[in-house]
Amino acid sequence: MTEAINGREVLVAVAAIGGGIVGGLILRIVFGWAARGLRRTRWTGDELVADLLRNVTFVAAVAAGLWGAAVSLPLTGQARDVAGRVLIIALVALSTAYLSRMIGGLIQSVTEARVGIASSASIFVSITRLAILVLGMLVLLETLGVSITPVLTALGVGGLAVALALQETLANLFAGIHVLASKEVEPGAYIRLDSGEEGYIVDVSWRQTTVRQIRNNLIMVPNSKVANAIVTNFNQPEREMSVPVQARVAYDSDLDQVEKETIEVARQVMREVNGGVPTHEPTVRFHTFGESSIDFSVTLRASEFASQYLITHEFIKRLHTHYRQVGIQIPFPTRTLLTAERSERWGDPAPLSRPHPRPASTHPTDS
């Protein structure tokens, strides 16, 4: 300081700090109202932007008040320079933190909006946040007067050594990026690997893909395994899928009536059961003369993979009840046995005969 601080300068400094705090609170309240109003929209990105502005403007207003207080006081040039750098560092650090959180939230909301269920692709969120934090650190170093060229050179050399030491980890990282960038497998999709694992993709992180089975267990699969596996994606080319159900009727059934009554029950299931596709027209296809029945398949349609179980359950229950009401028989397995007398009566060319006695052995035996 160049001289003693008088009371007027203290009041000006306090007023500057108080004005910055009050202005920041006002801006925080205004953007808070805006964020609450934007919650009624379908997209969550605008709410995240309003939340970022609410926090950053408050910090900026307080920093401006502190800078005004520093200017109003009789500080030396060096002291003012130090105070200015400290405020800039604090502002850049907090802004970087808020910005990384906001952009990460935007990526998260875009991912959830695309798949339509609560899922995530945290690999993109993590990479984006890390990139923003690194850029913020470089800005801070430049603000402090540190040349970033040697830092970048050191990071390049060190990055090569880290890449050699973490080959498997980096392989999983780039495999996860490839899996998501190809859009063939996305969070929320139901998949089945050629190794037998299947379920909904919950998350794709920097190392592994998390798969939730229908029984609510989690399977952690390395991203490189997913990238190299033969994958069946039940959400492609669309989420709807056909559901074939096998059935059978007795040989003396009227097949036209069977087809008509079965389609009527299938239409009812499509309209009334959750997960059915009301616009789908069920089909009946007879395909086998069985040992005791005529077998056929009924093709229903489910809105997504897990819905097929409830649809099949309800269809079998309703079809069984309806067949009883209209007199269509679902046969038990039967088998007809023909004896010798019945074989002659039915005109078989070769009736059953008794086995011939085995001839006695002609070989001499030891005495």
mmCIF file of C-alpha atoms in Angstrom, residues 80-351:
data_model
loop_
_atom_site.group_PDB
_atom_site.id
_atom_site.type_symbol
_atom_site.label_atom_id
_atom_site.label_comp_id
_atom_site.label_asym_id
_atom_site.label_seq_id
_atom_site.Cartn_x
_atom_site.Cartn_y
_atom_site.Cartn_z
ATOM 1 C CA ARG A 80 -3.292 -5.007 -7.574
ATOM 2 C CA ASP A 81 -1.736 -7.298 -10.141
ATOM 3 C CA VAL A 82 -1.676 -10.173 -7.635
ATOM 4 C CA ALA A 83 -5.258 -9.501 -6.590
ATOM 5 C CA GLY A 84 -6.390 -9.380 -10.231
ATOM 6 C CA ARG A 85 -4.672 -12.670 -11.037
ATOM 7 C CA VAL A 86 -6.181 -14.381 -8.008
ATOM 8 C CA LEU A 87 -9.666 -13.248 -9.019
ATOM 9 C CA ILE A 88 -9.145 -14.333 -12.638
ATOM 10 C CA ILE A 89 -7.837 -17.720 -11.528
ATOM 11 C CA ALA A 90 -10.834 -18.237 -9.245
ATOM 12 C CA LEU A 91 -13.245 -17.139 -11.973
ATOM 13 C CA VAL A 92 -11.659 -19.378 -14.646
ATOM 14 C CA ALA A 93 -11.495 -22.374 -12.284
ATOM 15 C CA LEU A 94 -15.135 -22.117 -11.199
ATOM 16 C CA SER A 95 -16.322 -21.395 -14.743
ATOM 17 C CA THR A 96 -14.426 -24.431 -16.037
ATOM 18 C CA ALA A 97 -15.977 -26.647 -13.380
ATOM 19 C CA TYR A 98 -19.505 -25.371 -14.098
ATOM 20 C CA LEU A 99 -18.977 -25.603 -17.874
ATOM 21 C CA SER A 100 -17.727 -29.200 -17.713
ATOM 22 C CA ARG A 101 -20.733 -30.168 -15.595
ATOM 23 C CA MET A 102 -23.168 -28.445 -17.948
ATOM 24 C CA ILE A 103 -21.766 -29.941 -21.160
ATOM 25 C CA GLY A 104 -21.605 -33.357 -19.516
ATOM 26 C CA GLY A 105 -25.255 -32.980 -18.568
ATOM 27 C CA LEU A 106 -26.135 -31.946 -22.123
ATOM 28 C CA ILE A 107 -24.472 -35.052 -23.537
ATOM 29 C CA GLN A 108 -26.255 -37.175 -20.938
ATOM 30 C CA SER A 109 -29.649 -35.673 -21.805
ATOM 31 C CA VAL A 110 -29.077 -36.146 -25.540
ATOM 32 C CA THR A 111 -28.189 -39.797 -24.955
ATOM 33 C CA GLU A 112 -31.291 -40.423 -22.838
ATOM 34 C CA ALA A 113 -33.511 -38.647 -25.380
ATOM 35 C CA ARG A 114 -32.211 -40.831 -28.214
ATOM 36 C CA VAL A 115 -32.733 -44.168 -26.520
ATOM 37 C CA GLY A 116 -35.943 -43.176 -24.766
ATOM 38 C CA ILE A 117 -35.153 -44.813 -21.397
ATOM 39 C CA ALA A 118 -33.000 -44.069 -18.380
ATOM 40 C CA SER A 119 -29.568 -44.992 -19.687
ATOM 41 C CA SER A 120 -26.270 -43.308 -20.358
ATOM 42 C CA ALA A 121 -23.072 -43.308 -22.339
ATOM 43 C CA SER A 122 -20.687 -42.111 -19.651
ATOM 44 C CA ILE A 123 -17.642 -42.583 -21.875
ATOM 45 C CA PHE A 124 -18.558 -39.462 -23.858
ATOM 46 C CA VAL A 125 -19.430 -37.562 -20.684
ATOM 47 C CA SER A 126 -16.095 -38.457 -19.065
ATOM 48 C CA ILE A 127 -14.031 -37.584 -22.150
ATOM 49 C CA THR A 128 -15.803 -34.245 -22.590
ATOM 50 C CA ARG A 129 -15.397 -33.242 -18.957
ATOM 51 C CA LEU A 130 -11.727 -34.227 -18.998
ATOM 52 C CA ALA A 131 -11.094 -32.214 -22.172
ATOM 53 C CA ILE A 132 -12.752 -29.107 -20.696
ATOM 54 C CA LEU A 133 -10.793 -29.432 -17.450
ATOM 55 C CA VAL A 134 -7.520 -29.765 -19.366
ATOM 56 C CA LEU A 135 -8.324 -26.660 -21.429
ATOM 57 C CA GLY A 136 -9.207 -24.769 -18.251
ATOM 58 C CA MET A 137 -5.879 -25.801 -16.685
ATOM 59 C CA LEU A 138 -3.988 -24.553 -19.758
ATOM 60 C CA VAL A 139 -5.827 -21.218 -19.560
ATOM 61 C CA LEU A 140 -4.883 -20.922 -15.891
ATOM 62 C CA LEU A 141 -1.237 -21.623 -16.659
ATOM 63 C CA GLU A 142 -1.267 -18.985 -19.382
ATOM 64 C CA THR A 143 -2.857 -16.548 -16.940
ATOM 65 C CA LEU A 144 -0.081 -17.203 -14.432
ATOM 66 C CA GLY A 145 2.506 -16.500 -17.110
ATOM 67 C CA VAL A 146 3.618 -20.107 -17.503
ATOM 68 C CA SER A 147 4.433 -21.091 -21.094
ATOM 69 C CA ILE A 148 2.294 -24.041 -22.102
ATOM 70 C CA THR A 149 4.548 -25.187 -24.974
ATOM 71 C CA PRO A 150 6.901 -27.214 -22.713
ATOM 72 C CA VAL A 151 3.859 -28.562 -20.901
ATOM 73 C CA LEU A 152 2.343 -29.797 -24.155
ATOM 74 C CA THR A 153 5.668 -31.360 -25.149
ATOM 75 C CA ALA A 154 5.919 -33.137 -21.812
ATOM 76 C CA LEU A 155 2.341 -34.336 -22.140
ATOM 77 C CA GLY A 156 3.110 -35.740 -25.597
ATOM 78 C CA VAL A 157 6.150 -37.702 -24.418
ATOM 79 C CA GLY A 158 4.416 -38.824 -21.258
ATOM 80 C CA GLY A 159 1.317 -39.774 -23.233
ATOM 81 C CA LEU A 160 3.370 -42.131 -25.398
ATOM 82 C CA ALA A 161 4.750 -43.874 -22.309
ATOM 83 C CA VAL A 162 1.281 -44.123 -20.767
ATOM 84 C CA ALA A 163 -0.131 -45.540 -24.016
ATOM 85 C CA LEU A 164 2.473 -48.315 -24.015
ATOM 86 C CA ALA A 165 1.774 -49.140 -20.367
ATOM 87 C CA LEU A 166 -2.013 -49.083 -20.670
ATOM 88 C CA GLN A 167 -2.593 -50.850 -23.981
ATOM 89 C CA GLU A 168 -5.544 -52.934 -22.761
ATOM 90 C CA THR A 169 -7.219 -49.958 -21.092
ATOM 91 C CA LEU A 170 -6.816 -47.796 -24.181
ATOM 92 C CA ALA A 171 -8.073 -50.649 -26.354
ATOM 93 C CA ASN A 172 -11.277 -50.739 -24.287
ATOM 94 C CA LEU A 173 -11.530 -46.947 -24.438
ATOM 95 C CA PHE A 174 -11.309 -46.739 -28.228
ATOM 96 C CA ALA A 175 -13.488 -49.832 -28.617
ATOM 97 C CA GLY A 176 -16.202 -48.112 -26.569
ATOM 98 C CA ILE A 177 -15.939 -44.993 -28.714
ATOM 99 C CA HIS A 178 -16.154 -47.124 -31.854
ATOM 100 C CA VAL A 179 -19.201 -49.037 -30.578
ATOM 101 C CA LEU A 180 -21.116 -45.831 -29.828
ATOM 102 C CA ALA A 181 -19.941 -43.920 -32.911
ATOM 103 C CA SER A 182 -21.081 -46.728 -35.219
ATOM 104 C CA LYS A 183 -24.630 -46.450 -33.755
ATOM 105 C CA GLU A 184 -25.062 -50.197 -34.186
ATOM 106 C CA VAL A 185 -25.221 -50.692 -30.402
ATOM 107 C CA GLU A 186 -26.536 -47.918 -28.162
ATOM 108 C CA PRO A 187 -27.537 -47.561 -24.511
ATOM 109 C CA GLY A 188 -31.080 -48.828 -24.037
ATOM 110 C CA ALA A 189 -30.834 -51.507 -26.726
ATOM 111 C CA TYR A 190 -31.438 -55.173 -25.950
ATOM 112 C CA ILE A 191 -28.531 -57.239 -27.265
ATOM 113 C CA ARG A 192 -27.311 -60.833 -27.237
ATOM 114 C CA LEU A 193 -23.623 -61.703 -27.602
ATOM 115 C CA ASP A 194 -22.401 -64.837 -29.326
ATOM 116 C CA SER A 195 -20.974 -65.928 -25.956
ATOM 117 C CA GLY A 196 -24.518 -66.062 -24.538
ATOM 118 C CA GLU A 197 -24.773 -62.863 -22.480
ATOM 119 C CA GLU A 198 -27.875 -60.797 -23.181
ATOM 120 C CA GLY A 199 -29.779 -57.856 -21.728
ATOM 121 C CA TYR A 200 -30.306 -54.099 -21.939
ATOM 122 C CA ILE A 201 -27.248 -51.885 -22.346
ATOM 123 C CA VAL A 202 -27.254 -49.610 -19.302
ATOM 124 C CA ASP A 203 -23.999 -47.762 -19.802
ATOM 125 C CA VAL A 204 -20.860 -47.680 -21.936
ATOM 126 C CA SER A 205 -17.978 -46.365 -19.845
ATOM 127 C CA TRP A 206 -14.316 -45.866 -20.716
ATOM 128 C CA ARG A 207 -13.549 -49.505 -19.873
ATOM 129 C CA GLN A 208 -16.665 -51.684 -19.984
ATOM 130 C CA THR A 209 -20.210 -52.048 -21.236
ATOM 131 C CA THR A 210 -22.773 -52.650 -18.493
ATOM 132 C CA VAL A 211 -25.621 -54.986 -19.510
ATOM 133 C CA ARG A 212 -28.713 -55.454 -17.312
ATOM 134 C CA GLN A 213 -30.401 -58.812 -17.634
ATOM 135 C CA ILE A 214 -34.177 -59.195 -17.455
ATOM 136 C CA ARG A 215 -33.769 -60.806 -14.030
ATOM 137 C CA ASN A 216 -32.146 -57.471 -12.973
ATOM 138 C CA ASN A 217 -28.549 -58.689 -12.742
ATOM 139 C CA LEU A 218 -25.684 -56.653 -14.193
ATOM 140 C CA ILE A 219 -23.041 -58.057 -16.550
ATOM 141 C CA MET A 220 -19.802 -56.131 -17.054
ATOM 142 C CA VAL A 221 -18.376 -56.817 -20.525
ATOM 143 C CA PRO A 222 -15.076 -55.207 -21.661
ATOM 144 C CA ASN A 223 -15.648 -52.882 -24.601
ATOM 145 C CA SER A 224 -13.114 -54.758 -26.727
ATOM 146 C CA LYS A 225 -15.156 -57.959 -26.291
ATOM 147 C CA VAL A 226 -18.317 -56.198 -27.444
ATOM 148 C CA ALA A 227 -16.536 -54.690 -30.455
ATOM 149 C CA ASN A 228 -15.220 -58.090 -31.570
ATOM 150 C CA ALA A 229 -18.300 -60.182 -30.736
ATOM 151 C CA ILE A 230 -21.155 -61.260 -32.989
ATOM 152 C CA VAL A 231 -23.988 -59.164 -31.566
ATOM 153 C CA THR A 232 -27.713 -59.593 -32.098
ATOM 154 C CA ASN A 233 -29.400 -56.219 -31.608
ATOM 155 C CA PHE A 234 -33.119 -56.650 -30.934
ATOM 156 C CA ASN A 235 -33.698 -52.893 -31.320
ATOM 157 C CA GLN A 236 -32.535 -52.770 -34.939
ATOM 158 C CA PRO A 237 -33.845 -51.970 -37.461
ATOM 159 C CA GLU A 238 -36.756 -51.156 -35.109
ATOM 160 C CA ARG A 239 -37.799 -51.868 -31.530
ATOM 161 C CA GLU A 240 -40.940 -53.796 -32.512
ATOM 162 C CA MET A 241 -40.479 -57.530 -33.003
ATOM 163 C CA SER A 242 -42.540 -60.537 -34.076
ATOM 164 C CA VAL A 243 -43.594 -63.045 -31.408
ATOM 165 C CA PRO A 244 -44.358 -66.551 -32.757
ATOM 166 C CA VAL A 245 -46.454 -68.818 -30.519
ATOM 167 C CA GLN A 246 -46.827 -72.540 -31.250
ATOM 168 C CA ALA A 247 -50.208 -74.292 -30.832
ATOM 169 C CA ARG A 248 -51.987 -77.512 -31.900
ATOM 170 C CA VAL A 249 -55.511 -78.829 -32.392
ATOM 171 C CA ALA A 250 -57.072 -82.255 -32.871
ATOM 172 C CA TYR A 251 -57.277 -83.884 -36.312
ATOM 173 C CA ASP A 252 -61.086 -83.727 -36.406
ATOM 174 C CA SER A 253 -61.074 -79.920 -35.940
ATOM 175 C CA ASP A 254 -62.427 -77.535 -38.593
ATOM 176 C CA LEU A 255 -59.229 -75.716 -39.565
ATOM 177 C CA ASP A 256 -61.070 -72.713 -41.013
ATOM 178 C CA GLN A 257 -62.844 -72.267 -37.685
ATOM 179 C CA VAL A 258 -59.578 -72.756 -35.807
ATOM 180 C CA GLU A 259 -57.914 -70.034 -37.869
ATOM 181 C CA LYS A 260 -60.820 -67.624 -37.438
ATOM 182 C CA GLU A 261 -61.171 -68.099 -33.670
ATOM 183 C CA THR A 262 -57.415 -67.939 -33.078
ATOM 184 C CA ILE A 263 -56.998 -64.697 -35.014
ATOM 185 C CA GLU A 264 -59.866 -63.137 -33.068
ATOM 186 C CA VAL A 265 -58.175 -63.950 -29.746
ATOM 187 C CA ALA A 266 -54.831 -62.665 -31.076
ATOM 188 C CA ARG A 267 -56.391 -59.355 -32.127
ATOM 189 C CA GLN A 268 -57.903 -58.956 -28.688
ATOM 190 C CA VAL A 269 -54.501 -59.521 -27.079
ATOM 191 C CA MET A 270 -52.855 -56.973 -29.382
ATOM 192 C CA ARG A 271 -55.431 -54.350 -28.418
ATOM 193 C CA GLU A 272 -55.681 -54.944 -24.670
ATOM 194 C CA VAL A 273 -52.317 -56.196 -23.385
ATOM 195 C CA ASN A 274 -49.554 -53.729 -22.515
ATOM 196 C CA GLY A 275 -46.681 -54.051 -24.957
ATOM 197 C CA GLY A 276 -48.820 -55.263 -27.845
ATOM 198 C CA VAL A 277 -49.007 -53.481 -31.196
ATOM 199 C CA PRO A 278 -52.706 -52.697 -31.847
ATOM 200 C CA THR A 279 -52.164 -52.084 -35.570
ATOM 201 C CA HIS A 280 -50.612 -55.502 -36.134
ATOM 202 C CA GLU A 281 -52.695 -58.092 -38.002
ATOM 203 C CA PRO A 282 -51.978 -61.545 -36.485
ATOM 204 C CA THR A 283 -51.454 -64.522 -38.776
ATOM 205 C CA VAL A 284 -52.021 -68.275 -38.401
ATOM 206 C CA ARG A 285 -49.911 -70.749 -40.371
ATOM 207 C CA PHE A 286 -50.468 -74.529 -40.197
ATOM 208 C CA HIS A 287 -47.182 -76.328 -40.703
ATOM 209 C CA THR A 288 -47.065 -79.918 -39.347
ATOM 210 C CA PHE A 289 -49.113 -83.128 -39.261
ATOM 211 C CA GLY A 290 -48.095 -84.279 -35.803
ATOM 212 C CA GLU A 291 -48.510 -87.690 -34.213
ATOM 213 C CA SER A 292 -51.752 -86.687 -32.504
ATOM 214 C CA SER A 293 -52.452 -83.132 -33.692
ATOM 215 C CA ILE A 294 -52.181 -80.565 -36.445
ATOM 216 C CA ASP A 295 -49.574 -78.007 -35.389
ATOM 217 C CA PHE A 296 -49.550 -74.321 -36.314
ATOM 218 C CA SER A 297 -47.906 -71.044 -35.334
ATOM 219 C CA VAL A 298 -49.518 -67.724 -34.468
ATOM 220 C CA THR A 299 -47.504 -64.548 -35.147
ATOM 221 C CA LEU A 300 -48.067 -61.717 -32.668
ATOM 222 C CA ARG A 301 -46.070 -58.477 -32.334
ATOM 223 C CA ALA A 302 -44.456 -56.819 -29.304
ATOM 224 C CA SER A 303 -43.431 -53.182 -28.919
ATOM 225 C CA GLU A 304 -40.020 -54.254 -27.535
ATOM 226 C CA PHE A 305 -38.149 -57.371 -26.440
ATOM 227 C CA ALA A 306 -39.356 -57.732 -22.841
ATOM 228 C CA SER A 307 -43.030 -57.277 -23.807
ATOM 229 C CA GLN A 308 -43.134 -60.651 -25.578
ATOM 230 C CA TYR A 309 -43.365 -62.591 -22.308
ATOM 231 C CA LEU A 310 -46.568 -60.922 -21.079
ATOM 232 C CA ILE A 311 -48.089 -61.095 -24.570
ATOM 233 C CA THR A 312 -47.388 -64.833 -24.868
ATOM 234 C CA HIS A 313 -48.701 -65.432 -21.346
ATOM 235 C CA GLU A 314 -51.997 -63.645 -21.948
ATOM 236 C CA PHE A 315 -52.476 -65.153 -25.400
ATOM 237 C CA ILE A 316 -52.110 -68.744 -24.165
ATOM 238 C CA LYS A 317 -54.509 -68.139 -21.277
ATOM 239 C CA ARG A 318 -57.162 -66.517 -23.445
ATOM 240 C CA LEU A 319 -56.797 -69.006 -26.298
ATOM 241 C CA HIS A 320 -57.195 -71.954 -23.927
ATOM 242 C CA THR A 321 -60.372 -70.460 -22.426
ATOM 243 C CA HIS A 322 -61.778 -69.553 -25.848
ATOM 244 C CA TYR A 323 -61.146 -73.018 -27.307
ATOM 245 C CA ARG A 324 -63.116 -74.545 -24.432
ATOM 246 C CA GLN A 325 -66.011 -72.168 -25.071
ATOM 247 C CA VAL A 326 -66.270 -72.873 -28.817
ATOM 248 C CA GLY A 327 -65.531 -76.610 -28.562
ATOM 249 C CA ILE A 328 -62.096 -76.747 -30.200
ATOM 250 C CA GLN A 329 -60.041 -79.567 -28.732
ATOM 251 C CA ILE A 330 -56.388 -79.306 -27.765
ATOM 252 C CA PRO A 331 -55.408 -83.004 -27.860
ATOM 253 C CA PHE A 332 -53.306 -85.038 -25.511
ATOM 254 C CA PRO A 333 -50.572 -87.087 -27.171
ATOM 255 C CA THR A 334 -52.148 -90.443 -28.154
ATOM 256 C CA ARG A 335 -50.792 -93.638 -29.725
ATOM 257 C CA THR A 336 -52.757 -96.584 -31.181
ATOM 258 C CA LEU A 337 -51.434 -100.132 -30.563
ATOM 259 C CA LEU A 338 -52.581 -102.959 -32.887
ATOM 260 C CA THR A 339 -52.633 -106.550 -31.657
ATOM 261 C CA ALA A 340 -52.592 -109.576 -34.009
ATOM 262 C CA GLU A 341 -56.395 -109.908 -34.129
ATOM 263 C CA ARG A 342 -56.929 -106.173 -34.730
ATOM 264 C CA SER A 343 -54.208 -106.162 -37.365
ATOM 265 C CA GLU A 344 -56.070 -108.867 -39.351
ATOM 266 C CA ARG A 345 -59.348 -106.982 -38.904
ATOM 267 C CA TRP A 346 -57.850 -103.759 -40.260
ATOM 268 C CA GLY A 347 -56.394 -105.588 -43.243
ATOM 269 C CA ASP A 348 -52.711 -105.347 -42.497
ATOM 270 C CA PRO A 349 -50.802 -107.502 -44.987
ATOM 271 C CA ALA A 350 -48.463 -108.835 -42.307
ATOM 272 C CA PRO A 351 -50.136 -109.529 -38.963
#
